[in-house]
Short mmCIF file of C-alpha atoms in Angstrom, two decimals:
data_model
loop_
_atom_site.label_atom_id
_atom_site.label_comp_id
_atom_site.label_asym_id
_atom_site.label_seq_id
_atom_site.Cartn_x
_atom_site.Cartn_y
_atom_site.Cartn_z
CA GLY A 1209 10.78 -7.59 -12.19
CA ALA A 1210 8.03 -5.44 -12.26
CA VAL A 1211 9.08 -1.71 -11.66
CA VAL A 1212 6.19 1.45 -10.88
CA SER A 1213 7.68 5.01 -11.42
CA GLN A 1214 6.21 7.52 -10.08
CA HIS A 1215 7.48 10.71 -10.55
CA PRO A 1216 8.08 12.98 -9.08
CA SER A 1217 9.30 12.51 -5.74
CA ARG A 1218 8.57 15.58 -4.26
CA VAL A 1219 6.81 19.04 -5.13
CA ILE A 1220 6.63 21.73 -3.68
CA CYS A 1221 3.73 24.38 -4.46
CA LYS A 1222 2.01 27.63 -3.79
CA SER A 1223 -2.17 26.96 -2.47
CA GLY A 1224 -4.35 27.69 -5.18
CA THR A 1225 -1.90 26.31 -8.06
CA SER A 1226 -2.97 22.13 -8.97
CA VAL A 1227 0.52 19.60 -9.33
CA LYS A 1228 0.09 16.79 -11.16
CA ILE A 1229 1.55 12.78 -10.32
CA GLU A 1230 2.90 10.43 -12.87
CA CYS A 1231 2.95 6.71 -11.71
CA ARG A 1232 4.33 4.43 -14.70
CA SER A 1233 4.58 0.96 -15.03
CA LEU A 1234 8.08 0.13 -16.85
CA ASP A 1235 8.26 -3.20 -18.03
CA PHE A 1236 4.61 -4.31 -17.94
CA GLN A 1237 0.82 -2.77 -19.05
CA ALA A 1238 -1.28 -2.30 -16.14
CA THR A 1239 -5.22 -1.58 -16.41
CA THR A 1240 -5.56 -0.99 -12.79
CA MET A 1241 -3.72 1.14 -11.88
CA PHE A 1242 -4.19 2.46 -7.73
CA TRP A 1243 -4.55 5.52 -5.92
CA TYR A 1244 -3.39 5.99 -2.22
CA ARG A 1245 -2.55 8.78 -0.04
CA GLN A 1246 -0.20 8.66 2.92
CA PHE A 1247 -0.77 10.85 6.96
CA PRO A 1248 2.24 11.31 8.76
CA LYS A 1249 2.51 7.58 11.07
CA GLN A 1250 -0.81 6.65 9.13
CA SER A 1251 -1.65 4.15 6.84
CA LEU A 1252 -2.26 3.90 3.06
CA MET A 1253 -5.44 5.81 2.28
CA LEU A 1254 -7.06 4.11 -1.14
CA MET A 1255 -8.49 7.58 -3.23
CA ALA A 1256 -9.19 5.94 -6.14
CA THR A 1257 -9.58 3.33 -8.30
CA SER A 1258 -7.85 4.08 -12.31
CA ASN A 1259 -9.07 1.99 -15.21
CA GLU A 1260 -7.55 2.78 -18.72
CA GLY A 1261 -10.05 4.05 -21.16
CA SER A 1262 -12.70 4.64 -18.73
CA LYS A 1263 -13.71 6.67 -15.00
CA ALA A 1264 -11.62 6.62 -12.07
CA THR A 1265 -13.93 4.80 -8.95
CA TYR A 1266 -12.90 6.98 -6.48
CA GLU A 1267 -13.96 6.22 -2.48
CA GLN A 1268 -16.15 7.80 -0.43
CA GLY A 1269 -14.66 11.51 0.64
CA VAL A 1270 -12.24 11.87 -1.91
CA GLU A 1271 -13.63 14.56 -3.83
CA LYS A 1272 -13.04 13.40 -7.31
CA ASP A 1273 -13.33 17.02 -8.96
CA LYS A 1274 -10.04 17.85 -6.82
CA PHE A 1275 -8.46 14.99 -7.82
CA LEU A 1276 -8.22 14.87 -11.48
CA ILE A 1277 -6.71 10.99 -12.45
CA ASN A 1278 -6.50 9.86 -16.19
CA HIS A 1279 -5.78 6.68 -17.66
CA ALA A 1280 -4.92 6.97 -21.00
CA SER A 1281 -2.47 4.35 -21.17
CA LEU A 1282 -1.85 0.62 -20.75
CA THR A 1283 1.46 2.28 -18.59
CA LEU A 1284 0.45 5.79 -17.74
CA SER A 1285 -1.67 6.86 -15.18
CA THR A 1286 -1.53 10.81 -13.84
CA LEU A 1287 -3.11 11.88 -11.02
CA THR A 1288 -3.25 16.50 -10.75
CA VAL A 1289 -4.59 17.76 -7.56
CA THR A 1290 -6.28 20.71 -8.11
CA SER A 1291 -6.58 24.29 -6.28
CA ALA A 1292 -3.80 22.48 -3.58
CA HIS A 1293 -4.30 23.85 -0.08
CA PRO A 1294 -2.41 22.79 3.40
CA GLU A 1295 -4.21 20.28 3.95
CA ASP A 1296 -3.56 18.36 1.02
CA SER A 1297 0.03 17.91 1.79
CA SER A 1298 1.03 14.16 2.13
CA PHE A 1299 2.94 11.10 0.50
CA TYR A 1300 0.92 9.56 -2.21
CA ILE A 1301 1.67 6.21 -3.48
CA CYS A 1302 -0.17 4.55 -6.52
CA SER A 1303 0.39 0.71 -6.91
CA ALA A 1304 -0.14 -0.67 -10.57
CA ARG A 1305 -1.85 -4.36 -11.35
CA ASP A 1306 -0.38 -6.29 -13.58
CA ASP A 1307 -2.00 -7.65 -16.09
CA ARG A 1308 -0.46 -10.57 -15.94
CA GLY A 1309 -0.51 -11.53 -12.39
CA ARG A 1310 3.02 -11.40 -11.88
CA ASN A 1311 4.50 -10.83 -8.41
CA TYR A 1312 0.74 -11.00 -7.25
CA GLY A 1313 -0.34 -8.27 -8.77
CA TYR A 1314 0.58 -4.60 -6.88
CA THR A 1315 3.45 -3.15 -7.61
CA PHE A 1316 3.76 0.15 -5.70
CA GLY A 1317 5.46 3.40 -6.90
CA SER A 1318 7.88 5.14 -4.68
CA GLY A 1319 5.45 8.19 -3.84
CA THR A 1320 5.23 11.63 -4.13
CA ARG A 1321 5.63 14.24 -0.30
CA LEU A 1322 3.85 16.97 -1.98
CA THR A 1323 3.68 19.98 0.62
CA VAL A 1324 1.48 22.53 -0.10
CA VAL A 1325 2.75 26.10 0.64
CA GLY B 967 -17.93 -2.19 6.17
CA GLN B 968 -13.86 -2.96 6.64
CA ASN B 969 -12.31 -3.23 9.90
CA ILE B 970 -8.44 -5.06 9.94
CA ASP B 971 -6.15 -3.82 12.84
CA GLN B 972 -2.99 -4.63 14.25
CA PRO B 973 -0.85 -3.58 16.69
CA THR B 974 0.12 0.26 16.96
CA GLU B 975 3.78 -0.26 17.78
CA MET B 976 5.88 -3.06 18.81
CA THR B 977 9.63 -3.30 19.83
CA ALA B 978 12.03 -6.66 19.74
CA THR B 979 15.90 -7.41 20.92
CA GLU B 980 17.78 -8.31 18.07
CA GLY B 981 17.89 -11.81 17.10
CA ALA B 982 14.46 -12.46 18.55
CA ILE B 983 11.13 -13.60 17.28
CA VAL B 984 8.66 -12.23 16.41
CA GLN B 985 5.02 -11.79 15.49
CA ILE B 986 2.72 -9.34 14.01
CA ASN B 987 -0.88 -10.58 14.13
CA CYS B 988 -3.27 -8.82 12.05
CA THR B 989 -7.42 -9.73 12.19
CA TYR B 990 -10.10 -8.61 9.38
CA GLN B 991 -13.40 -8.16 8.57
CA THR B 992 -14.03 -7.21 4.81
CA SER B 993 -16.41 -7.11 1.69
CA GLY B 994 -15.36 -10.38 -0.09
CA PHE B 995 -11.53 -11.50 0.43
CA ASN B 996 -9.14 -12.21 -2.46
CA GLY B 997 -6.07 -12.47 0.09
CA LEU B 998 -3.95 -11.35 2.43
CA PHE B 999 -0.66 -9.58 1.72
CA TRP B 1000 1.97 -8.45 4.25
CA TYR B 1001 4.05 -5.29 3.45
CA GLN B 1002 7.23 -3.87 4.53
CA GLN B 1003 6.99 0.26 4.59
CA HIS B 1004 10.42 2.48 5.67
CA ALA B 1005 9.33 6.06 6.76
CA GLY B 1006 8.91 8.01 3.47
CA GLU B 1007 9.57 5.03 1.23
CA ALA B 1008 6.43 2.95 -1.10
CA PRO B 1009 5.65 -0.67 1.02
CA THR B 1010 7.23 -3.51 -0.25
CA PHE B 1011 5.69 -6.56 -0.51
CA LEU B 1012 6.55 -9.70 1.47
CA SER B 1013 3.74 -12.26 1.52
CA TYR B 1014 0.84 -12.84 0.09
CA ASN B 1015 -1.98 -16.00 1.96
CA VAL B 1016 -4.99 -16.83 0.32
CA LEU B 1017 -4.85 -20.64 1.43
CA ASP B 1018 -5.51 -21.02 5.19
CA GLY B 1019 -1.76 -22.78 6.48
CA LEU B 1020 1.68 -21.18 6.90
CA GLU B 1021 3.68 -19.67 4.05
CA GLU B 1022 7.36 -19.63 4.66
CA LYS B 1023 10.02 -17.51 2.72
CA GLY B 1024 13.42 -17.25 4.73
CA ARG B 1025 13.13 -15.19 8.32
CA PHE B 1026 10.05 -14.27 7.02
CA SER B 1027 6.72 -16.41 7.41
CA SER B 1028 2.77 -15.65 6.93
CA PHE B 1029 -0.04 -17.73 8.90
CA LEU B 1030 -3.78 -17.07 7.65
CA SER B 1031 -6.34 -18.11 9.13
CA ARG B 1032 -9.54 -17.28 6.90
CA SER B 1033 -12.54 -19.30 9.69
CA LYS B 1034 -10.71 -17.01 11.67
CA GLY B 1035 -10.48 -13.87 10.18
CA TYR B 1036 -6.88 -14.40 11.29
CA SER B 1037 -3.08 -13.27 10.40
CA TYR B 1038 0.12 -13.35 11.96
CA LEU B 1039 3.16 -12.21 10.23
CA LEU B 1040 6.72 -14.30 11.79
CA LEU B 1041 10.09 -12.55 11.54
CA LYS B 1042 13.08 -14.61 12.69
CA GLU B 1043 15.93 -13.39 14.09
CA LEU B 1044 15.71 -10.65 13.69
CA GLN B 1045 17.98 -7.52 12.29
CA MET B 1046 18.64 -3.72 13.22
CA LYS B 1047 17.31 -3.21 9.27
CA ASP B 1048 14.06 -4.67 10.58
CA SER B 1049 13.12 -2.14 11.80
CA ALA B 1050 9.98 0.03 9.93
CA SER B 1051 6.40 -0.23 9.51
CA TYR B 1052 4.48 -3.63 8.33
CA LEU B 1053 1.67 -3.38 6.73
CA CYS B 1054 -1.67 -5.61 7.12
CA ALA B 1055 -3.49 -5.61 3.76
CA VAL B 1056 -6.55 -7.39 2.44
CA LEU B 1057 -7.78 -7.92 -1.48
CA GLU B 1058 -11.31 -7.35 -1.28
CA TYR B 1059 -13.77 -8.25 -4.22
CA GLY B 1060 -12.55 -5.54 -7.11
CA ASN B 1061 -9.49 -6.16 -6.72
CA LYS B 1062 -8.93 -3.45 -4.27
CA LEU B 1063 -6.08 -3.73 -1.80
CA VAL B 1064 -6.84 -2.54 1.69
CA PHE B 1065 -4.92 -1.92 3.95
CA GLY B 1066 -4.43 -1.78 8.20
CA ALA B 1067 -2.88 0.61 10.02
CA GLY B 1068 0.43 -0.59 10.22
CA THR B 1069 2.64 -1.75 13.16
CA ILE B 1070 5.24 -0.02 14.07
CA LEU B 1071 8.37 -2.41 14.82
CA ARG B 1072 11.36 -1.55 16.81
CA VAL B 1073 14.68 -3.85 16.41
CA LYS B 1074 16.90 -2.87 19.64
CA SER B 1075 20.41 -4.52 20.49
#
């Protein structure tokens, strides 16, 4: 089946530093990937839609200069949290849309727990 | 705007049946998903409905009424491992998947 690998699973960083999270589709191509953020006991909030070879589309209220998204290949999208602050601490999850539409097209990574101290 | 509503929490007994409702008002509709999510893990796919009616898959069934903007997830023969958060998500035009707040289901023995 479709598998999405997300790395790292957990990261602790100091305030003011940047953190890169990778989302990789292992056995399918994904022109489109999505990045979500989830706070404790809340649902997934879509941050941005990542499109291979073009600029990401950000949801209202999400700072594109703070959350840099790069989708340089059909199997890899990265989210970089720049100048991280404690309020950026959250669970970040990516999902990749299978170009062939398997599993109705959406497979989630295992998530990244970011803690900014 | 978009609005997806589901109950915040539900409690049910092992072996019983529970129905989790979801109502939605979204910008466009390309289908509705149900996901299961355990704490600290990624959501896992349960079901997808795009046409009206009931889809059955083992102990889980999902129903959709597009005219009413309504769906439910039915879990039969509840097991303790079914304790989790259940997320209703609508696929909008542009392939954007929008989630409801989720329903925390607690199964007690």
